[in-house]
Amino acid sequence: MSALPGMAQTLRPRRVPAVLATAALAASILVPTAAPAAANAEVVVSAGPVAFVEDGDTATVTVTVRADGDVLDEPVTVDWRTGSGTATADVDYEAGSGTVEFAAGTPSGTERTITIRTRESEAGETAETVPVALASRDAEVTTDATVVVRAHDLPYLDERLPVEERVADLVSRMTLKEKVGQMTQAERGNVAGSPAVITELGLGSILSGGGSTPADNTPEGWADAIDGFQERALATRLQIPLVYGVDSVHGHGNLAGATILPHNIGLGATRDPLLVARAERMVATETRATGIPWTFAPCLCVVRDDRWGRTYESFGEHPALASVLGAAAVLGFQGTHLDSSRSVLATAKHFVADGDTTYGTGEGEYTVDQGITERSRRQVESVDLPPYATAIVAGVGSVMPSYSSMDWTDDGLGNPVKMHAHDELINGWLKRDHGFDGFVISDYQGIHQIPPLAADSPTTDQIVTSVNAGVDMFMEPSQFERFHTRLVAAVQDGAVTPERIDDAVSRILTAKFELGLFEEPFADRSHADDIGSAEHRAIARKAVADSQVLLKNSRRALPLDDDDSIYVAGRNADDLGNQAGGWTGTWQGFSGDVTEGTTILEGIAAAADDVTFSEDASAPTDGADVGVVVVGETPYAEGFGDVGGPEWAWDPADAGVPREEKSMSLQPGDAEIVEKVCAEIETCVVLIVSGRPQVITEQLGSIDALVASWLPGTEGDGVADVLFGERRFTGRLPLSWPRSADDPVVNVGDEDYDPLFPFGWGLSTGGPNWHLSHLDEHRLDLQDEVLDEADGVPPQAAQAIAKADVAELEGKKAQALRLLKEASED
């Protein structure tokens, strides 16, 4: 990453009054209020509680009265006085006291102001506090206030200096506890009720986990909540801003009404790095408009076993594809200037080889997720690490280790090391060998899995091991205070060196300076109206259309004619939650109206006049020209999506009922609908809406057109666009489609490579005016020649198509063309 220019240090919120309303500050910077019992407890009085002021200016503290009724029945008098904070009375400010009054009949919510004069200092200094205590005999006082005189005229606040100098100056002023605070990340829900802890610990970061939202789940509600947390961080003496993070893995999935893209596996099918960069730029814009400058994306895993519950988070099964599109995603998220209102810090995850773990080694009840990668160093270097190398070149700002473990076959199996403890790969490969200069953020309680396990995690040993292995910031959603206390003690005891702490903190602060947070820590809401806009949905719609992979098209069943009578069936035809998948609305996602968008059925209905829908295909099919069956998977995330893994039952939408067991085969009900509709209607089109291939070998012969639709997100119109020929099918398989659910692990490069459809496969509906490259012409011609309508693609042709696609991804077009020509001649 490079140093980015910023603006002068003003620390003023946008569209927020001078006195900002949130809950009480840390008790250590407040004077306790010795108020007599309120005469009327139904009337409450509150202050700010934080008022920022420039050195030498006058601070304004707002006092608000609220009653159960619309107006006050009786007058309310509030006494106030300044107390002893870190500022010195009559040197840094003018001590004072007084009274504010609210007459009977005053409307509830009325505000009065108190002014506190500060005195200009001759030299630069850190922030100072002036507590303002309230007391009333007529009402209950719920919060006092604190005036914060902003830090000023110090080198780290000078945006004209290089970031490196600003970081060094700031680190030199920090105490050990302040440094460890910067390395500590808490979850929103665990600080919202007591935000004073942000100030007490000097927390460096807060996140929202999947489904963790403010009560007001709107762009304004998010920005207000995050600004409230930011106030608490800025009430510390050094005023180091928070960096807030969220899993915007296919859009700002926690935000109601956000634009949701296809998951990465669908983007992998587009083969279009420019489209991926543009799409992630859109996501960055929507994310930052809510006050969030950091996303835990993209996932750079190279998925080698589709039974893994995170398959859809991968761009595909080959490192060349993940490398090209992963770098494009990083560039889209971060842009050219991180301090832009349309940029967010990207996170390359999950380092490394989380998509290459061995089935049966998963953590707990998981079968694949968080398991053990049993590979040689050479194999990991060639398959799993390349996407991280390109992400580093693209300037990715943070990296997240995997929950999984690495067990090198070079020295024999049996000694796996958790990635959160892997010095060789984090300090070695990532930081030393490849010069990664960003910071490493742990996964959600990731260090708790470092052996030996303990009930009071994170233990000191777990913390010390991970810090010394190179992890810089720790996602400790609920145990952040324990983490903070134990890391401070570990440094004091010599288990972690001060130099290692300074390195970690310097990396974190560098990102904050580059994001422009020291110049503008509060939410930039200028793009809030773009969230879910027609322009943004058009980007997603194109991504959906380009992600659709046409696997089979007998008798030119596609494109459809909008004059045809169309019979639509299947549980995924009219279900926004199913087509969006996991990480939408909640961590696991859920079926139904998870957010705003267009279902596939709605897209079809908008394109054709005569559409009949029967989810279970129970309605008569008589008279229909075409049957469109939309089946596949229901939402899941991580280990709960592992084939053979545990079944989720804890979203409100589940009502305690476990979701269906995950499988590589079509669910029995889906298979029945496919068989029924394809038997009764002459032309039968089947769409598979899923996060990974669904084995459909037995039904293939009865299907005229088969489409891999992946998890398209909110814009179902994009599916209709290619079905009706508004756009051509151009998508290509980002992974190999297996023949059998009993033996589903098949990857390009296997010696016995024999998928139903190979990596890179994708038919088209192009017309005579479609301009194709010489390479694409040969690929499409070969596909038409070799496809067996009941048995898929023969092994020799599958090998050639897959190898040619890899060669093309690696920039070896001549080799790709030669492979296709040779296969066509055989």
mmCIF file of N, CA and C in Angstrom, residues 9-13 17-20 22-26 28-30 48-62 82-88 92-93 114-119 121 125-132 144-152 156-157 198-200 227-241 521-522:
data_model
loop_
_atom_site.group_PDB
_atom_site.id
_atom_site.type_symbol
_atom_site.label_atom_id
_atom_site.label_comp_id
_atom_site.label_asym_id
_atom_site.label_seq_id
_atom_site.Cartn_x
_atom_site.Cartn_y
_atom_site.Cartn_z
ATOM 1 N N GLN A 9 -6.588 18.089 9.821
ATOM 2 C CA GLN A 9 -7.230 17.441 10.971
ATOM 3 C C GLN A 9 -8.349 18.310 11.501
ATOM 4 N N THR A 10 -9.576 17.845 11.281
ATOM 5 C CA THR A 10 -10.720 18.595 11.800
ATOM 6 C C THR A 10 -11.562 17.762 12.752
ATOM 7 N N LEU A 11 -11.589 16.427 12.522
ATOM 8 C CA LEU A 11 -12.354 15.521 13.377
ATOM 9 C C LEU A 11 -13.782 15.975 13.578
ATOM 10 N N ARG A 12 -14.409 16.448 12.530
ATOM 11 C CA ARG A 12 -15.804 16.869 12.665
ATOM 12 C C ARG A 12 -16.699 15.891 11.921
ATOM 13 N N PRO A 13 -17.810 15.550 12.509
ATOM 14 C CA PRO A 13 -18.724 14.634 11.830
ATOM 15 C C PRO A 13 -19.464 15.318 10.703
ATOM 16 N N PRO A 17 -24.760 17.107 14.553
ATOM 17 C CA PRO A 17 -24.605 18.322 15.320
ATOM 18 C C PRO A 17 -23.325 18.313 16.145
ATOM 19 N N ALA A 18 -22.930 19.473 16.636
ATOM 20 C CA ALA A 18 -21.672 19.601 17.351
ATOM 21 C C ALA A 18 -21.627 18.718 18.585
ATOM 22 N N VAL A 19 -22.760 18.528 19.242
ATOM 23 C CA VAL A 19 -22.808 17.635 20.384
ATOM 24 C C VAL A 19 -23.490 16.355 19.931
ATOM 25 N N LEU A 20 -22.833 15.236 20.078
ATOM 26 C CA LEU A 20 -23.274 13.991 19.465
ATOM 27 C C LEU A 20 -23.902 13.085 20.498
ATOM 28 N N THR A 22 -24.952 9.767 22.174
ATOM 29 C CA THR A 22 -24.779 8.332 22.397
ATOM 30 C C THR A 22 -24.832 8.082 23.888
ATOM 31 N N ALA A 23 -24.513 6.866 24.345
ATOM 32 C CA ALA A 23 -24.582 6.516 25.768
ATOM 33 C C ALA A 23 -23.398 7.059 26.555
ATOM 34 N N ALA A 24 -23.324 6.786 27.869
ATOM 35 C CA ALA A 24 -22.379 7.436 28.781
ATOM 36 C C ALA A 24 -20.941 7.054 28.503
ATOM 37 N N LEU A 25 -20.018 8.011 28.745
ATOM 38 C CA LEU A 25 -18.596 7.745 28.578
ATOM 39 C C LEU A 25 -18.054 6.951 29.748
ATOM 40 N N ALA A 26 -16.817 6.513 29.617
ATOM 41 C CA ALA A 26 -16.181 5.739 30.671
ATOM 42 C C ALA A 26 -16.224 6.480 31.990
ATOM 43 N N SER A 28 -14.193 6.636 34.215
ATOM 44 C CA SER A 28 -12.919 7.235 34.595
ATOM 45 C C SER A 28 -12.781 8.669 34.134
ATOM 46 N N ILE A 29 -13.603 9.113 33.187
ATOM 47 C CA ILE A 29 -13.475 10.496 32.737
ATOM 48 C C ILE A 29 -14.719 11.300 33.071
ATOM 49 N N LEU A 30 -15.561 10.783 33.963
ATOM 50 C CA LEU A 30 -16.764 11.502 34.366
ATOM 51 C C LEU A 30 -16.727 11.805 35.853
ATOM 52 N N GLY A 48 -25.226 15.275 26.013
ATOM 53 C CA GLY A 48 -24.483 14.868 24.824
ATOM 54 C C GLY A 48 -24.368 13.416 24.417
ATOM 55 N N PRO A 49 -23.455 12.617 25.003
ATOM 56 C CA PRO A 49 -22.604 12.946 26.129
ATOM 57 C C PRO A 49 -21.230 13.473 25.770
ATOM 58 N N VAL A 50 -20.891 13.584 24.463
ATOM 59 C CA VAL A 50 -19.559 14.031 24.073
ATOM 60 C C VAL A 50 -19.667 15.286 23.230
ATOM 61 N N ALA A 51 -18.909 16.308 23.613
ATOM 62 C CA ALA A 51 -18.846 17.529 22.820
ATOM 63 C C ALA A 51 -17.386 17.789 22.472
ATOM 64 N N PHE A 52 -17.087 17.784 21.188
ATOM 65 C CA PHE A 52 -15.715 18.045 20.746
ATOM 66 C C PHE A 52 -15.537 19.539 20.512
ATOM 67 N N VAL A 53 -14.360 20.049 20.839
ATOM 68 C CA VAL A 53 -14.087 21.466 20.658
ATOM 69 C C VAL A 53 -12.614 21.648 20.307
ATOM 70 N N GLU A 54 -12.348 22.603 19.435
ATOM 71 C CA GLU A 54 -10.972 22.944 19.111
ATOM 72 C C GLU A 54 -10.364 23.733 20.264
ATOM 73 N N ASP A 55 -9.073 23.551 20.446
ATOM 74 C CA ASP A 55 -8.366 24.258 21.510
ATOM 75 C C ASP A 55 -8.554 25.768 21.363
ATOM 76 N N GLY A 56 -9.065 26.397 22.429
ATOM 77 C CA GLY A 56 -9.286 27.840 22.417
ATOM 78 C C GLY A 56 -10.686 28.254 22.038
ATOM 79 N N ASP A 57 -11.494 27.316 21.541
ATOM 80 C CA ASP A 57 -12.870 27.642 21.154
ATOM 81 C C ASP A 57 -13.835 27.360 22.307
ATOM 82 N N THR A 58 -15.100 27.680 22.075
ATOM 83 C CA THR A 58 -16.139 27.459 23.076
ATOM 84 C C THR A 58 -16.919 26.192 22.744
ATOM 85 N N ALA A 59 -17.026 25.305 23.737
ATOM 86 C CA ALA A 59 -17.769 24.063 23.554
ATOM 87 C C ALA A 59 -19.229 24.275 23.890
ATOM 88 N N THR A 60 -20.082 23.586 23.166
ATOM 89 C CA THR A 60 -21.518 23.633 23.423
ATOM 90 C C THR A 60 -21.996 22.247 23.822
ATOM 91 N N VAL A 61 -22.574 22.158 25.031
ATOM 92 C CA VAL A 61 -23.139 20.914 25.532
ATOM 93 C C VAL A 61 -24.654 21.036 25.475
ATOM 94 N N THR A 62 -25.296 20.060 24.908
ATOM 95 C CA THR A 62 -26.746 20.080 24.782
ATOM 96 C C THR A 62 -27.384 19.236 25.881
ATOM 97 N N THR A 82 -18.809 22.067 35.989
ATOM 98 C CA THR A 82 -17.646 21.393 35.421
ATOM 99 C C THR A 82 -16.904 20.656 36.527
ATOM 100 N N GLY A 83 -16.257 19.570 36.151
ATOM 101 C CA GLY A 83 -15.535 18.763 37.122
ATOM 102 C C GLY A 83 -14.074 18.625 36.746
ATOM 103 N N SER A 84 -13.421 17.652 37.340
ATOM 104 C CA SER A 84 -11.984 17.466 37.135
ATOM 105 C C SER A 84 -11.743 16.321 36.167
ATOM 106 N N GLY A 85 -11.296 16.670 34.973
ATOM 107 C CA GLY A 85 -10.894 15.666 34.003
ATOM 108 C C GLY A 85 -9.401 15.766 33.790
ATOM 109 N N THR A 86 -8.962 15.557 32.559
ATOM 110 C CA THR A 86 -7.525 15.673 32.278
ATOM 111 C C THR A 86 -7.129 17.095 31.933
ATOM 112 N N ALA A 87 -8.113 17.945 31.632
ATOM 113 C CA ALA A 87 -7.830 19.370 31.421
ATOM 114 C C ALA A 87 -7.740 20.067 32.775
ATOM 115 N N THR A 88 -6.950 21.129 32.848
ATOM 116 C CA THR A 88 -6.740 21.870 34.098
ATOM 117 C C THR A 88 -7.642 23.094 34.129
ATOM 118 N N ASP A 92 -6.658 25.390 31.103
ATOM 119 C CA ASP A 92 -7.101 24.883 29.808
ATOM 120 C C ASP A 92 -8.538 25.278 29.494
ATOM 121 N N TYR A 93 -9.316 25.599 30.513
ATOM 122 C CA TYR A 93 -10.704 25.991 30.304
ATOM 123 C C TYR A 93 -11.170 26.804 31.510
ATOM 124 N N ILE A 114 -25.408 24.523 27.143
ATOM 125 C CA ILE A 114 -24.430 25.014 28.114
ATOM 126 C C ILE A 114 -23.157 25.296 27.333
ATOM 127 N N THR A 115 -22.492 26.372 27.621
ATOM 128 C CA THR A 115 -21.239 26.687 26.927
ATOM 129 C C THR A 115 -20.080 26.626 27.910
ATOM 130 N N ILE A 116 -18.986 26.050 27.452
ATOM 131 C CA ILE A 116 -17.752 25.943 28.234
ATOM 132 C C ILE A 116 -16.631 26.555 27.393
ATOM 133 N N ARG A 117 -15.990 27.569 27.930
ATOM 134 C CA ARG A 117 -14.902 28.236 27.205
ATOM 135 C C ARG A 117 -13.581 27.533 27.474
ATOM 136 N N THR A 118 -12.831 27.271 26.402
ATOM 137 C CA THR A 118 -11.491 26.716 26.573
ATOM 138 C C THR A 118 -10.454 27.796 26.294
ATOM 139 N N ARG A 119 -9.242 27.584 26.769
ATOM 140 C CA ARG A 119 -8.169 28.560 26.592
ATOM 141 C C ARG A 119 -7.090 27.972 25.699
ATOM 142 N N SER A 121 -3.804 26.837 24.007
ATOM 143 C CA SER A 121 -2.490 26.442 24.502
ATOM 144 C C SER A 121 -1.414 26.985 23.584
ATOM 145 N N GLU A 125 -0.567 19.506 22.003
ATOM 146 C CA GLU A 125 -0.842 18.602 23.112
ATOM 147 C C GLU A 125 -1.905 17.589 22.711
ATOM 148 N N THR A 126 -1.995 16.517 23.491
ATOM 149 C CA THR A 126 -3.006 15.503 23.257
ATOM 150 C C THR A 126 -4.361 15.993 23.764
ATOM 151 N N ALA A 127 -5.409 15.230 23.472
ATOM 152 C CA ALA A 127 -6.759 15.638 23.844
ATOM 153 C C ALA A 127 -6.915 15.677 25.360
ATOM 154 N N GLU A 128 -7.767 16.609 25.815
ATOM 155 C CA GLU A 128 -8.042 16.759 27.240
ATOM 156 C C GLU A 128 -9.546 16.763 27.450
ATOM 157 N N THR A 129 -9.963 16.368 28.652
ATOM 158 C CA THR A 129 -11.391 16.232 28.931
ATOM 159 C C THR A 129 -11.840 17.152 30.051
ATOM 160 N N VAL A 130 -13.064 17.627 29.898
ATOM 161 C CA VAL A 130 -13.718 18.447 30.915
ATOM 162 C C VAL A 130 -15.076 17.821 31.204
ATOM 163 N N PRO A 131 -15.224 17.080 32.308
ATOM 164 C CA PRO A 131 -16.533 16.507 32.639
ATOM 165 C C PRO A 131 -17.529 17.601 33.013
ATOM 166 N N VAL A 132 -18.771 17.408 32.623
ATOM 167 C CA VAL A 132 -19.857 18.316 32.977
ATOM 168 C C VAL A 132 -20.931 17.475 33.654
ATOM 169 N N ASP A 144 -24.448 12.219 31.904
ATOM 170 C CA ASP A 144 -23.729 13.479 32.006
ATOM 171 C C ASP A 144 -23.042 13.736 30.670
ATOM 172 N N ALA A 145 -22.147 14.693 30.654
ATOM 173 C CA ALA A 145 -21.468 15.028 29.406
ATOM 174 C C ALA A 145 -19.983 15.194 29.658
ATOM 175 N N THR A 146 -19.210 15.091 28.602
ATOM 176 C CA THR A 146 -17.783 15.368 28.659
ATOM 177 C C THR A 146 -17.407 16.208 27.452
ATOM 178 N N VAL A 147 -16.739 17.298 27.726
ATOM 179 C CA VAL A 147 -16.159 18.114 26.662
ATOM 180 C C VAL A 147 -14.771 17.558 26.368
ATOM 181 N N VAL A 148 -14.495 17.300 25.095
ATOM 182 C CA VAL A 148 -13.187 16.816 24.678
ATOM 183 C C VAL A 148 -12.509 17.903 23.853
ATOM 184 N N VAL A 149 -11.429 18.446 24.400
ATOM 185 C CA VAL A 149 -10.627 19.436 23.671
ATOM 186 C C VAL A 149 -9.686 18.653 22.766
ATOM 187 N N ARG A 150 -9.827 18.834 21.493
ATOM 188 C CA ARG A 150 -9.127 17.986 20.534
ATOM 189 C C ARG A 150 -7.606 18.119 20.631
ATOM 190 N N ALA A 151 -6.939 17.001 20.369
ATOM 191 C CA ALA A 151 -5.490 17.025 20.234
ATOM 192 C C ALA A 151 -5.121 17.964 19.086
ATOM 193 N N HIS A 152 -3.980 18.597 19.193
ATOM 194 C CA HIS A 152 -3.640 19.581 18.151
ATOM 195 C C HIS A 152 -2.137 19.798 18.081
ATOM 196 N N TYR A 156 1.799 13.697 14.320
ATOM 197 C CA TYR A 156 0.945 12.650 13.749
ATOM 198 C C TYR A 156 -0.378 13.196 13.232
ATOM 199 N N LEU A 157 -0.700 14.436 13.608
ATOM 200 C CA LEU A 157 -1.922 15.064 13.124
ATOM 201 C C LEU A 157 -1.692 15.889 11.854
ATOM 202 N N ILE A 198 -15.138 1.216 24.906
ATOM 203 C CA ILE A 198 -14.296 1.619 23.768
ATOM 204 C C ILE A 198 -13.253 2.622 24.237
ATOM 205 N N THR A 199 -13.680 3.565 25.065
ATOM 206 C CA THR A 199 -12.770 4.570 25.599
ATOM 207 C C THR A 199 -11.844 3.969 26.642
ATOM 208 N N GLU A 200 -12.394 3.145 27.505
ATOM 209 C CA GLU A 200 -11.606 2.570 28.587
ATOM 210 C C GLU A 200 -10.427 1.756 28.063
ATOM 211 N N ASP A 227 -20.941 6.125 13.973
ATOM 212 C CA ASP A 227 -20.444 7.421 14.438
ATOM 213 C C ASP A 227 -20.471 7.505 15.965
ATOM 214 N N GLY A 228 -21.492 6.900 16.580
ATOM 215 C CA GLY A 228 -21.555 6.878 18.029
ATOM 216 C C GLY A 228 -20.377 6.123 18.631
ATOM 217 N N PHE A 229 -20.031 4.978 18.022
ATOM 218 C CA PHE A 229 -18.850 4.252 18.481
ATOM 219 C C PHE A 229 -17.582 5.082 18.256
ATOM 220 N N GLN A 230 -17.543 5.756 17.133
ATOM 221 C CA GLN A 230 -16.361 6.558 16.809
ATOM 222 C C GLN A 230 -16.141 7.677 17.821
ATOM 223 N N GLU A 231 -17.223 8.284 18.302
ATOM 224 C CA GLU A 231 -17.094 9.315 19.329
ATOM 225 C C GLU A 231 -16.337 8.797 20.535
ATOM 226 N N ARG A 232 -16.647 7.560 20.907
ATOM 227 C CA ARG A 232 -16.014 6.976 22.078
ATOM 228 C C ARG A 232 -14.514 6.811 21.870
ATOM 229 N N ALA A 233 -14.127 6.402 20.668
ATOM 230 C CA ALA A 233 -12.701 6.273 20.376
ATOM 231 C C ALA A 233 -12.013 7.626 20.405
ATOM 232 N N LEU A 234 -12.710 8.658 19.944
ATOM 233 C CA LEU A 234 -12.117 9.989 19.864
ATOM 234 C C LEU A 234 -12.130 10.718 21.198
ATOM 235 N N ALA A 235 -12.712 10.096 22.225
ATOM 236 C CA ALA A 235 -12.665 10.673 23.567
ATOM 237 C C ALA A 235 -11.407 10.259 24.311
ATOM 238 N N THR A 236 -10.532 9.499 23.670
ATOM 239 C CA THR A 236 -9.248 9.117 24.267
ATOM 240 C C THR A 236 -8.239 10.228 24.040
ATOM 241 N N ARG A 237 -7.151 10.188 24.764
ATOM 242 C CA ARG A 237 -6.192 11.305 24.723
ATOM 243 C C ARG A 237 -5.510 11.455 23.370
ATOM 244 N N LEU A 238 -5.292 10.326 22.656
ATOM 245 C CA LEU A 238 -4.636 10.390 21.350
ATOM 246 C C LEU A 238 -5.625 10.463 20.203
ATOM 247 N N GLN A 239 -6.889 10.254 20.494
ATOM 248 C CA GLN A 239 -7.957 10.346 19.500
ATOM 249 C C GLN A 239 -7.679 9.507 18.255
ATOM 250 N N ILE A 240 -7.294 8.255 18.490
ATOM 251 C CA ILE A 240 -7.075 7.334 17.373
ATOM 252 C C ILE A 240 -8.432 6.778 16.947
ATOM 253 N N PRO A 241 -8.830 6.967 15.705
ATOM 254 C CA PRO A 241 -10.169 6.519 15.274
ATOM 255 C C PRO A 241 -10.261 5.003 15.168
ATOM 256 N N PRO A 521 -12.994 10.923 10.527
ATOM 257 C CA PRO A 521 -13.323 9.642 11.150
ATOM 258 C C PRO A 521 -14.788 9.243 11.054
ATOM 259 N N PHE A 522 -15.666 10.215 10.804
ATOM 260 C CA PHE A 522 -17.094 9.922 10.809
ATOM 261 C C PHE A 522 -17.595 9.535 9.419
#
